[in-house]
CSV table of C-alpha atoms in Angstrom, one decimal:
chain,number,residue,atom,x,y,z
J,206,MET,CA,270.6,89.1,-28.7
J,207,PRO,CA,271.2,89.5,-25.0
J,208,GLU,CA,268.7,91.1,-22.8
J,209,ASP,CA,269.7,93.9,-20.6
J,210,GLY,CA,266.7,94.5,-18.4
J,211,PHE,CA,265.3,97.3,-20.4
J,212,ASN,CA,262.9,96.7,-23.2
J,213,ILE,CA,260.8,99.2,-24.9
J,214,SER,CA,258.6,98.2,-27.8
J,215,ALA,CA,258.7,100.2,-31.0
J,216,GLU,CA,255.0,101.2,-30.4
J,217,GLN,CA,255.8,102.6,-26.9
J,218,ALA,CA,258.8,104.5,-28.2
J,219,ASN,CA,256.9,105.9,-31.1
J,220,GLU,CA,254.0,107.0,-28.9
J,221,GLY,CA,256.4,108.6,-26.4
J,222,LEU,CA,258.3,110.5,-29.1
J,223,ARG,CA,255.1,111.6,-30.8
J,224,ASN,CA,253.7,113.0,-27.5
J,225,HIS,CA,257.0,114.5,-26.5
J,226,ASN,CA,256.9,112.4,-23.3
J,227,VAL,CA,260.1,113.4,-21.4
J,228,ASP,CA,260.0,110.3,-19.2
J,229,VAL,CA,259.9,107.9,-22.1
J,230,PHE,CA,262.6,109.9,-23.9
J,231,GLN,CA,264.8,109.9,-20.8
J,232,GLN,CA,264.4,106.2,-20.4
J,233,ILE,CA,265.4,105.6,-24.0
J,234,TYR,CA,268.4,107.9,-23.5
J,235,LEU,CA,269.6,106.3,-20.3
J,236,ALA,CA,269.2,102.8,-21.7
J,237,TYR,CA,270.9,103.2,-25.0
J,238,SER,CA,273.1,106.3,-25.0
J,239,GLU,CA,276.3,104.5,-23.8
J,240,GLU,CA,276.0,101.7,-26.3
J,241,LEU,CA,275.4,104.2,-29.1
J,242,PHE,CA,278.5,106.1,-27.9
J,243,LEU,CA,280.6,103.0,-27.9
J,244,LEU,CA,279.4,102.1,-31.4
J,245,ALA,CA,279.9,105.6,-32.7
J,246,SER,CA,283.4,105.7,-31.1
J,247,ARG,CA,284.2,102.5,-33.0
J,248,TRP,CA,283.2,104.0,-36.3
J,249,VAL,CA,284.6,107.5,-36.1
J,250,LYS,CA,287.6,106.8,-33.8
J,251,ASP,CA,287.0,110.1,-32.1
J,252,GLU,CA,285.3,110.3,-28.7
J,253,HIS,CA,284.3,113.9,-28.8
J,254,LEU,CA,282.8,113.5,-32.2
J,255,ALA,CA,281.1,110.3,-31.0
J,256,LYS,CA,279.6,112.1,-28.1
J,257,ASP,CA,278.3,114.9,-30.2
J,258,LEU,CA,276.8,112.5,-32.8
J,259,VAL,CA,274.9,110.7,-30.0
J,260,HIS,CA,273.7,114.0,-28.7
J,261,ASN,CA,272.6,115.1,-32.1
J,262,LEU,CA,270.8,111.9,-32.8
J,263,PHE,CA,268.7,112.3,-29.6
J,264,VAL,CA,268.0,116.0,-30.4
J,265,HIS,CA,266.8,114.8,-33.8
J,266,LEU,CA,264.6,112.1,-32.2
J,267,TRP,CA,263.0,114.7,-29.9
J,268,GLU,CA,262.4,117.3,-32.5
J,269,LYS,CA,261.3,115.1,-35.3
J,270,GLY,CA,259.6,112.5,-33.1
J,271,ASP,CA,256.2,113.2,-34.6
J,272,THR,CA,257.4,112.4,-38.1
J,273,LEU,CA,259.5,109.4,-37.3
J,274,THR,CA,258.3,105.8,-37.1
J,275,ILE,CA,260.5,103.2,-35.4
J,276,THR,CA,259.9,99.8,-36.8
J,277,GLY,CA,261.2,96.5,-35.3
J,278,ASN,CA,263.6,96.5,-32.5
J,279,VAL,CA,264.4,99.9,-30.9
J,280,ARG,CA,268.0,99.1,-30.3
J,281,HIS,CA,268.5,98.0,-33.9
J,282,TYR,CA,266.8,101.1,-35.1
J,283,LEU,CA,269.1,103.3,-33.0
J,284,PHE,CA,272.2,101.4,-34.0
J,285,ARG,CA,271.3,101.9,-37.6
J,286,ALA,CA,270.6,105.6,-37.1
J,287,ILE,CA,273.8,106.3,-35.3
J,288,THR,CA,275.8,104.3,-37.9
J,289,ASN,CA,274.3,106.3,-40.7
J,290,ARG,CA,275.1,109.5,-38.9
J,291,CYS,CA,278.7,108.4,-38.4
J,292,LEU,CA,279.0,107.4,-42.1
J,293,ASN,CA,277.7,110.8,-43.2
J,294,GLU,CA,280.0,112.7,-40.9
J,295,LEU,CA,283.0,110.7,-42.0
J,296,LYS,CA,282.1,111.4,-45.7
J,297,ARG,CA,281.5,115.0,-45.0
J,298,ARG,CA,285.0,115.3,-43.4
J,299,SER,CA,286.4,113.1,-46.1
J,300,ARG,CA,287.8,110.9,-43.5
J,301,PHE,CA,288.7,107.3,-43.9
J,302,VAL,CA,285.7,105.0,-43.8
J,303,SER,CA,286.6,101.6,-42.4
J,304,GLU,CA,285.9,98.3,-44.2
J,305,ASP,CA,284.0,97.3,-41.2
J,306,LEU,CA,281.6,100.1,-41.5
J,307,LEU,CA,281.0,99.6,-45.2
J,308,GLN,CA,280.4,95.9,-44.7
J,309,TRP,CA,277.9,96.7,-42.1
J,310,GLN,CA,276.1,98.9,-44.5
J,311,ALA,CA,276.0,96.2,-47.1
J,312,ASP,CA,275.0,93.5,-44.8
J,313,PRO,CA,272.6,94.5,-42.0
J,314,SER,CA,272.6,91.0,-40.5
J,315,SER,CA,276.0,91.7,-39.2
J,316,LEU,CA,274.2,94.0,-36.8
J,317,ASN,CA,273.6,91.1,-34.3
J,318,GLU,CA,277.2,90.4,-34.1
J,319,ILE,CA,278.2,94.0,-33.5
J,320,SER,CA,275.4,94.5,-31.1
J,321,ASP,CA,276.6,91.6,-29.0
J,322,TYR,CA,280.1,93.0,-29.1
J,323,ILE,CA,279.0,96.4,-28.0
J,324,LEU,CA,277.0,95.0,-25.1
J,325,LEU,CA,279.9,92.9,-24.0
J,326,GLN,CA,282.1,95.9,-24.2
J,327,LYS,CA,279.7,97.9,-22.1
J,328,GLU,CA,279.7,95.1,-19.5
J,329,LEU,CA,283.5,95.0,-19.6
J,330,ILE,CA,283.6,98.7,-18.8
J,331,SER,CA,281.3,98.3,-15.9
J,332,HIS,CA,283.4,95.4,-14.5
J,333,LEU,CA,286.6,97.5,-14.6
J,334,GLN,CA,285.1,99.3,-11.6
J,335,GLY,CA,285.5,96.1,-9.6
J,336,LEU,CA,289.2,96.0,-10.0
J,337,ALA,CA,291.5,97.3,-7.3
J,338,PRO,CA,292.6,100.9,-8.3
J,339,ARG,CA,296.3,100.1,-9.0
J,340,CYS,CA,295.3,97.0,-11.0
J,341,ARG,CA,292.8,99.0,-13.0
J,342,GLU,CA,295.4,101.8,-13.7
J,343,ILE,CA,297.9,99.3,-15.1
J,344,PHE,CA,295.3,97.6,-17.2
J,345,MET,CA,294.1,100.9,-18.6
J,346,MET,CA,297.6,102.0,-19.3
J,347,SER,CA,298.3,98.8,-21.2
J,348,ARG,CA,295.0,98.6,-23.1
J,349,VAL,CA,293.6,102.1,-23.5
J,350,GLN,CA,296.7,104.1,-23.7
J,351,GLY,CA,298.5,101.3,-25.5
J,352,LEU,CA,301.7,101.3,-23.5
J,353,THR,CA,303.9,98.3,-23.5
J,354,PRO,CA,304.5,96.4,-20.2
J,355,SER,CA,308.1,97.8,-20.0
J,356,GLU,CA,306.9,101.3,-20.5
J,357,ILE,CA,304.4,100.9,-17.7
J,358,ALA,CA,307.0,99.4,-15.4
J,359,ALA,CA,309.3,102.4,-16.1
J,360,LYS,CA,306.5,104.9,-15.7
J,361,LEU,CA,305.3,103.5,-12.4
J,362,SER,CA,308.7,102.5,-11.1
J,363,ILE,CA,307.7,98.9,-10.6
J,364,THR,CA,309.1,95.6,-11.9
J,365,LEU,CA,308.1,94.1,-15.2
J,366,ASN,CA,306.9,91.1,-13.4
J,367,THR,CA,304.5,93.2,-11.3
J,368,VAL,CA,303.0,94.6,-14.5
J,369,TYR,CA,302.5,91.1,-15.9
J,370,PHE,CA,301.1,89.9,-12.7
J,371,GLN,CA,298.6,92.8,-12.4
J,372,LEU,CA,297.5,92.4,-16.0
J,373,ALA,CA,297.0,88.7,-15.3
J,374,VAL,CA,294.9,89.5,-12.2
J,375,ALA,CA,292.8,92.0,-14.2
J,376,LEU,CA,292.2,89.6,-17.1
J,377,LYS,CA,291.3,86.7,-14.8
J,378,TYR,CA,288.9,88.9,-12.9
J,379,LEU,CA,287.2,90.2,-16.1
J,380,ARG,CA,287.1,86.7,-17.6
J,381,THR,CA,285.3,85.2,-14.6
J,382,HIS,CA,282.9,88.1,-14.2
J,383,LEU,CA,282.0,88.3,-17.9
J,384,GLN,CA,281.4,84.5,-17.8
J,385,GLN,CA,279.2,84.8,-14.8
J,386,GLY,CA,277.1,87.4,-16.6
J,387,LYS,CA,276.7,85.0,-19.5
J,388,LYS,CA,275.4,82.1,-17.4
J,389,SER,CA,272.9,84.0,-15.4
X,110,MET,CA,302.1,75.0,-15.1
X,111,SER,CA,299.6,76.1,-12.4
X,112,ASN,CA,296.6,78.0,-13.3
X,113,GLU,CA,298.2,81.3,-12.3
X,114,ASP,CA,301.2,80.7,-14.3
X,115,ILE,CA,299.1,79.9,-17.4
X,116,GLN,CA,297.3,83.2,-17.1
X,117,GLU,CA,300.6,85.0,-16.9
X,118,PHE,CA,302.1,83.0,-19.7
X,119,VAL,CA,299.1,83.9,-22.0
X,120,ILE,CA,299.4,87.6,-21.1
X,121,ASP,CA,303.1,87.5,-21.6
X,122,CYS,CA,302.5,86.2,-25.1
X,123,LEU,CA,299.7,88.7,-25.8
X,124,ALA,CA,301.8,91.6,-24.6
X,125,ASP,CA,304.8,90.7,-26.5
X,126,PRO,CA,303.6,89.5,-29.9
X,127,ASP,CA,307.0,90.1,-31.7
X,128,ASN,CA,308.9,87.7,-29.5
X,129,ARG,CA,309.4,84.5,-31.6
X,130,ASP,CA,310.3,82.3,-28.7
X,131,LYS,CA,307.2,83.1,-26.8
X,132,GLN,CA,305.0,82.7,-29.8
X,133,THR,CA,306.5,79.3,-30.5
X,134,ALA,CA,305.9,78.2,-27.0
X,135,LEU,CA,302.4,79.5,-27.2
X,136,ALA,CA,301.7,77.6,-30.4
X,137,GLN,CA,302.9,74.4,-28.7
X,138,TRP,CA,300.9,75.0,-25.6
X,139,LEU,CA,297.7,75.6,-27.7
X,140,GLN,CA,298.3,72.3,-29.4
X,141,GLU,CA,298.3,70.5,-26.1
X,142,SER,CA,294.5,70.7,-25.4
X,143,GLU,CA,291.3,72.2,-26.5
X,144,GLU,CA,290.9,73.6,-23.1
X,145,ASN,CA,294.0,75.7,-23.6
X,146,GLN,CA,292.6,77.0,-26.9
X,147,VAL,CA,289.3,78.0,-25.2
X,148,LEU,CA,291.2,79.8,-22.4
X,149,TYR,CA,293.4,81.6,-24.9
X,150,ALA,CA,290.5,82.6,-27.1
X,151,GLU,CA,288.5,84.0,-24.2
X,152,THR,CA,291.5,85.9,-22.8
X,153,LYS,CA,292.5,87.3,-26.1
X,154,ARG,CA,288.9,88.4,-26.8
X,155,ILE,CA,288.9,90.5,-23.6
X,156,TRP,CA,292.4,91.7,-24.3
X,157,ASP,CA,291.5,92.9,-27.8
X,158,MET,CA,288.2,94.3,-26.7
X,159,ALA,CA,289.7,96.4,-23.9
X,160,GLU,CA,291.9,98.0,-26.5
X,161,GLU,CA,288.8,99.7,-28.0
X,162,ILE,CA,287.6,101.1,-24.7
X,163,PRO,CA,287.2,104.9,-24.9
X,164,ALA,CA,289.8,106.7,-22.8
X,165,THR,CA,287.2,109.0,-21.3
X,166,PRO,CA,284.2,107.2,-19.8
X,167,PHE,CA,280.7,108.1,-21.1
X,168,SER,CA,278.5,109.6,-18.5
X,169,THR,CA,274.8,109.2,-19.2
X,170,ALA,CA,273.9,111.6,-16.5
X,171,GLU,CA,276.0,114.4,-18.0
X,172,GLY,CA,274.8,113.6,-21.4
X,173,TRP,CA,271.2,113.7,-20.3
X,174,ALA,CA,271.8,117.0,-18.5
X,175,ALA,CA,273.2,118.5,-21.7
X,176,LEU,CA,270.3,117.0,-23.7
X,177,SER,CA,267.5,118.0,-21.4
X,178,GLN,CA,268.6,121.6,-21.7
X,179,GLN,CA,268.2,121.5,-25.4
X,180,ILE,CA,264.9,119.7,-25.7
X,181,SER,CA,262.5,122.1,-23.9
X,182,THR,CA,259.6,122.5,-26.2
X,183,PRO,CA,260.4,125.3,-28.7
X,184,VAL,CA,258.3,128.5,-28.5
X,185,LYS,CA,256.4,129.0,-31.7
X,186,VAL,CA,256.4,132.6,-32.9
X,187,LYS,CA,253.3,133.4,-34.8
X,188,ARG,CA,253.5,135.9,-37.6
X,189,LEU,CA,250.8,138.5,-37.2
X,190,PHE,CA,251.4,140.5,-40.3
X,191,PRO,CA,251.7,139.1,-43.8
X,192,TRP,CA,254.4,141.6,-44.8
X,193,ARG,CA,257.8,140.2,-44.7
X,194,SER,CA,259.4,143.5,-44.1
X,195,VAL,CA,257.4,144.1,-41.0
X,196,ALA,CA,258.2,140.7,-39.8
X,197,ALA,CA,261.8,141.3,-40.5
X,198,VAL,CA,261.7,144.2,-38.0
X,199,LEU,CA,259.3,142.6,-35.5
X,200,LEU,CA,260.8,139.1,-35.4
X,201,PRO,CA,264.1,140.1,-33.8
X,202,LEU,CA,262.2,142.3,-31.4
X,203,CYS,CA,259.8,139.5,-30.5
X,204,ILE,CA,262.7,137.1,-30.0
X,205,ALA,CA,264.6,139.6,-27.8
X,206,THR,CA,261.5,140.2,-25.8
X,207,ALA,CA,260.8,136.5,-25.5
X,208,PHE,CA,264.4,136.0,-24.2
X,209,TRP,CA,264.1,138.9,-21.8
X,210,TRP,CA,260.8,137.6,-20.6
X,211,GLN,CA,261.9,134.1,-20.2
X,212,HIS,CA,265.1,135.2,-18.5
X,213,ASN,CA,263.1,137.3,-16.0
X,214,THR,CA,260.5,134.6,-15.3
X,215,ASN,CA,263.4,132.1,-14.9
X,216,ASN,CA,264.9,134.4,-12.3
X,217,ARG,CA,261.6,135.1,-10.5
X,218,ASN,CA,259.7,131.8,-10.6
X,219,ASN,CA,262.7,129.5,-10.4
X,220,ASP,CA,262.3,127.1,-13.2
X,221,TRP,CA,262.4,123.6,-11.7
X,222,THR,CA,264.0,120.7,-13.4
X,223,SER,CA,263.2,117.2,-12.0
X,224,PHE,CA,265.7,114.4,-11.8
X,225,THR,CA,265.4,110.8,-11.0
X,226,ALA,CA,268.6,108.7,-10.5
X,227,HIS,CA,269.0,105.6,-12.7
X,228,GLY,CA,271.8,103.2,-13.1
X,229,SER,CA,272.8,100.4,-10.8
X,230,GLU,CA,275.4,102.1,-8.6
X,231,LYS,CA,275.1,105.9,-8.7
X,232,ASP,CA,274.1,108.6,-11.0
X,233,SER,CA,275.7,111.9,-11.3
X,234,LEU,CA,274.1,115.2,-12.1
X,235,LEU,CA,275.9,118.5,-13.0
X,236,LEU,CA,273.9,121.5,-11.8
X,237,PRO,CA,273.9,124.9,-13.7
X,238,ASP,CA,276.3,126.4,-11.2
X,239,GLY,CA,278.8,123.7,-11.6
X,240,SER,CA,278.0,121.8,-8.4
X,241,VAL,CA,277.7,118.0,-8.7
X,242,ILE,CA,275.2,115.7,-7.1
X,243,TYR,CA,275.8,111.9,-6.9
X,244,ALA,CA,272.6,110.1,-6.3
X,245,LYS,CA,271.8,106.5,-5.4
X,246,PRO,CA,269.3,104.7,-7.7
X,247,GLY,CA,265.7,105.9,-7.1
X,248,THR,CA,266.6,109.2,-5.6
X,249,THR,CA,264.4,112.0,-6.8
X,250,LEU,CA,265.1,115.7,-6.6
X,251,ALA,CA,264.4,119.0,-8.4
X,252,TYR,CA,266.7,121.9,-8.9
X,253,ASN,CA,266.7,125.4,-10.3
X,254,LYS,CA,269.3,127.8,-11.5
X,255,GLU,CA,269.3,129.6,-8.1
X,256,ARG,CA,271.3,127.0,-6.2
X,257,VAL,CA,268.2,125.5,-4.6
X,258,VAL,CA,267.7,121.7,-4.6
X,259,LYS,CA,264.6,120.0,-3.3
X,260,LEU,CA,265.6,116.5,-2.2
X,261,GLN,CA,262.4,114.4,-2.1
X,262,LYS,CA,263.7,110.9,-1.4
X,263,GLY,CA,266.7,108.7,-1.6
X,264,GLU,CA,270.3,109.4,-0.8
X,265,ALA,CA,272.6,111.9,-2.5
X,266,PHE,CA,276.1,113.2,-2.1
X,267,PHE,CA,276.7,116.9,-2.9
X,268,GLU,CA,279.8,118.6,-4.1
X,269,VAL,CA,278.9,122.2,-3.9
X,270,VAL,CA,280.9,124.9,-5.8
X,271,LYS,CA,281.9,127.7,-3.5
X,272,ASN,CA,280.1,131.0,-4.0
X,273,GLU,CA,280.2,133.5,-1.2
X,274,GLN,CA,277.3,135.6,-2.7
X,275,ILE,CA,274.7,132.9,-3.2
X,276,ARG,CA,274.1,130.2,-0.7
X,277,PHE,CA,273.3,126.7,-1.8
X,278,VAL,CA,270.1,125.5,-0.2
X,279,ILE,CA,268.7,122.0,0.0
X,280,ASP,CA,265.0,121.9,0.9
X,281,LEU,CA,264.0,118.9,2.8
X,282,GLU,CA,260.5,118.0,3.7
X,283,LYS,CA,260.7,119.4,7.2
X,284,GLY,CA,263.8,121.4,7.2
X,285,LYS,CA,266.7,122.7,5.1
X,286,VAL,CA,270.5,122.6,4.8
X,287,THR,CA,272.4,125.8,3.9
X,288,VAL,CA,276.0,125.8,2.6
X,289,LEU,CA,278.5,128.1,0.9
X,290,GLY,CA,280.7,125.5,-0.7
X,291,THR,CA,281.6,122.0,0.6
X,292,SER,CA,280.8,118.3,0.2
X,293,PHE,CA,278.4,116.2,2.2
X,294,ASN,CA,275.9,113.3,2.1
X,295,ILE,CA,272.2,113.4,2.7
X,296,LYS,CA,270.2,110.3,3.3
X,297,VAL,CA,266.4,110.7,3.4
X,298,GLY,CA,264.6,108.1,5.4
X,299,THR,CA,261.0,107.7,6.2
X,300,THR,CA,261.3,109.2,9.8
X,301,VAL,CA,264.7,110.7,9.9
X,302,THR,CA,267.1,112.4,7.5
X,303,ASP,CA,270.8,112.2,8.2
X,304,VAL,CA,273.3,114.7,6.8
X,305,THR,CA,277.0,113.8,7.0
X,306,VAL,CA,279.7,116.4,6.2
X,307,LEU,CA,282.8,115.2,4.4
X,308,ASP,CA,284.4,118.5,4.1
X,309,GLY,CA,283.8,122.1,5.1
X,310,LYS,CA,280.9,123.4,7.1
X,311,ILE,CA,277.1,123.5,6.7
X,312,SER,CA,274.1,124.7,8.7
X,313,MET,CA,270.9,122.8,9.1
X,314,ASN,CA,267.6,123.7,10.6
X,315,ALA,CA,264.1,122.4,11.0
X,316,ASP,CA,261.3,124.4,9.3
X,317,ASN,CA,259.9,125.8,12.4
X,318,SER,CA,263.2,126.7,14.0
X,319,GLU,CA,265.3,129.8,13.5
X,320,THR,CA,268.4,128.5,15.3
X,321,PRO,CA,270.5,126.4,12.9
X,322,VAL,CA,272.7,123.5,13.9
X,323,VAL,CA,276.2,124.0,12.5
X,324,LEU,CA,278.0,120.8,11.3
X,325,THR,CA,281.7,120.5,10.4
X,326,LYS,CA,283.9,117.8,8.9
X,327,GLY,CA,282.9,114.3,9.9
X,328,GLU,CA,279.8,115.4,11.9
X,329,THR,CA,276.3,114.1,11.3
X,330,GLY,CA,273.1,115.9,11.9
X,331,ARG,CA,269.7,114.2,12.1
X,332,LEU,CA,266.5,115.8,11.1
X,333,ASP,CA,263.5,114.1,12.8
X,334,ALA,CA,260.5,114.7,10.6
X,335,SER,CA,257.8,114.0,13.2
X,336,ALA,CA,259.4,116.1,16.0
X,337,ALA,CA,260.7,118.7,13.5
X,338,THR,CA,264.0,118.9,15.3
X,339,VAL,CA,267.6,118.8,14.3
X,340,ASN,CA,270.2,117.1,16.5
X,341,LYS,CA,273.9,116.4,16.2
X,342,ILE,CA,274.5,112.7,16.6
X,343,PRO,CA,277.8,111.7,18.3
X,344,GLY,CA,280.4,109.7,16.4
X,345,ASN,CA,282.1,109.9,13.0
X,346,TYR,CA,280.0,108.8,10.2
X,347,SER,CA,282.2,109.8,7.3
X,348,TYR,CA,281.8,106.3,5.9
X,349,ASN,CA,278.3,107.4,4.9
X,350,CYS,CA,280.0,109.1,2.0
X,351,GLY,CA,282.0,106.1,1.0
X,352,TRP,CA,279.6,105.0,-1.7
X,353,VAL,CA,280.6,108.0,-3.8
X,354,ASN,CA,284.4,107.8,-3.6
X,355,GLY,CA,285.2,104.3,-2.3
X,356,ASP,CA,286.8,105.6,0.9
X,357,PHE,CA,285.6,104.0,4.0
X,358,ALA,CA,287.1,104.9,7.4
X,359,PHE,CA,285.6,103.2,10.5
X,360,LYS,CA,286.7,104.4,13.9
X,361,ASN,CA,285.9,102.2,16.8
X,362,GLU,CA,282.8,100.9,15.0
X,363,GLU,CA,280.9,97.7,15.7
X,364,ALA,CA,281.9,94.9,13.2
X,365,ALA,CA,278.3,94.3,12.3
X,366,THR,CA,277.9,98.0,11.2
X,367,VAL,CA,281.1,97.8,9.2
X,368,ALA,CA,280.0,94.6,7.5
X,369,ALA,CA,276.5,96.1,6.7
X,370,VAL,CA,277.9,99.3,5.1
X,371,LEU,CA,280.5,97.4,3.0
X,372,SER,CA,278.0,94.7,2.0
X,373,GLU,CA,275.8,97.3,0.6
X,374,TYR,CA,278.6,99.0,-1.3
X,375,TYR,CA,280.0,95.8,-2.8
X,376,HIS,CA,276.6,94.1,-3.4
X,377,THR,CA,278.0,91.1,-1.7
X,378,GLU,CA,277.1,89.8,1.7
X,379,ILE,CA,280.0,90.0,4.1
X,380,LYS,CA,279.4,87.5,6.9
X,381,ILE,CA,280.6,88.2,10.5
X,382,ASP,CA,280.6,85.5,13.1
X,383,ASP,CA,277.9,86.1,15.7
X,384,SER,CA,280.4,86.2,18.5
X,385,LEU,CA,282.3,89.0,16.8
X,386,ARG,CA,279.4,91.2,15.7
X,387,LYS,CA,279.7,93.5,18.7
X,388,ARG,CA,283.5,93.8,18.5
X,389,ARG,CA,284.6,97.3,17.9
X,390,ILE,CA,287.2,97.8,15.1
X,391,THR,CA,289.1,100.6,13.5
X,392,VAL,CA,289.8,100.0,9.8
X,393,LYS,CA,290.2,102.0,6.6
X,394,PHE,CA,289.6,101.1,3.0
X,395,SER,CA,290.3,103.1,-0.1
X,396,ASN,CA,289.0,101.8,-3.3
X,397,SER,CA,289.8,98.3,-2.3
X,398,SER,CA,288.4,95.2,-4.1
X,399,ILE,CA,285.9,93.0,-2.3
X,400,GLU,CA,288.6,90.3,-1.9
X,401,GLU,CA,290.9,92.8,-0.2
X,402,VAL,CA,288.1,94.0,2.1
X,403,LYS,CA,287.2,90.4,3.1
X,404,ALA,CA,290.9,89.6,3.8
X,405,VAL,CA,291.5,92.7,5.9
X,406,LEU,CA,288.3,92.2,7.9
X,407,ALA,CA,289.2,88.6,8.6
X,408,GLU,CA,292.6,89.7,9.7
X,409,VAL,CA,291.4,92.4,12.0
X,410,LEU,CA,288.8,90.2,13.6
X,411,ASP,CA,291.1,87.3,14.1
X,412,LYS,CA,293.2,89.0,16.7
């Protein structure tokens, strides 16, 4: 599993939560909340709900900190916790539960794979900031808003070729930067 | 096909999956070499992954601000009488009193919340009055609900919500800044603290002085901690605010300064030839990529 500069042992986390240590709690939040949000968004396909679920998980950790015991890897623990919350919420709302999520429940070892994916996604998001604004705009329109290249061309009054070119620039930039991250 | 063309070709195929001709061409191209397959797989991975990026970015700073309001240690209400009926009457009363009491002490004693900026670039913090602070990593400050911020160290950019009734005050070690509603940058150094106004008007004074220095758009005031004085420094330093919005405007500035400011922002060293370091240039960047910045600088200095 990739390292990300922040590592807190289960013992440290447990002690911090038990003592209601705000600094430790904040560190955990700042280190993991975005990943948990990305994972939750993936499960529930609803960003507002995902944000609330992450918030609630941390409120729970704070309030019940003295009765909880984190074992093993803190990130894994949190990933499992948020996934269970997502699953419960989806069931409560009788929403569709994806194959993906059920498989994850059945086979906890698939956690590593998902965890790698989420970390890479987080890195990808941070690298988007390095793109020129226009290029980023076109890339986001294509990928996040799901517009086709011709729709983007029409919307921005630019040629189709420009759209392809900017998408190529974006992908090339992201590919090189993500690879650099892997090597170092 | 050159490398550029290949990228475009791959994207063309990814963006238009229903086009048979393109897909056939793609299949053929993939057969040509293993290298092609790796390139395609990597590109496709990013392409697919980006599709799942949430439309609204997640702000850990905002999330933490919301969370930290909710996690203050709950006040335990002890039940003094065993009778439920009495408790039923007293409890709401106790709670109401507790609220009233807390509300009052909040107003009087100014409940301070501390904040330390994390993250690699900047951290943002939403204050109770709706103002926003962007802070560089390592910046520490404390704020209350009365529009008072104590900036202890680091560098922060303030976007203050306008409120004619309540002034927004930033307490510095040896002075303070008072505003109604505007945006500006404060950089706390060991000996001097620089305040640069991006928009609007602020007043600034040293602790022992009653006469404030008024600063308007583009102006910079310097608080000297040892002499306890505030002086306006000549020149336009609005680029001091660039780390927040990506806008950098340099007017007749030494190339060496321009390179230093931009190097810090892009985390990349921008080298300037020794003979050109003193050359004064006027140049403007708005959310440019580092490649664009380098190209423009080279162009400007090449004249």
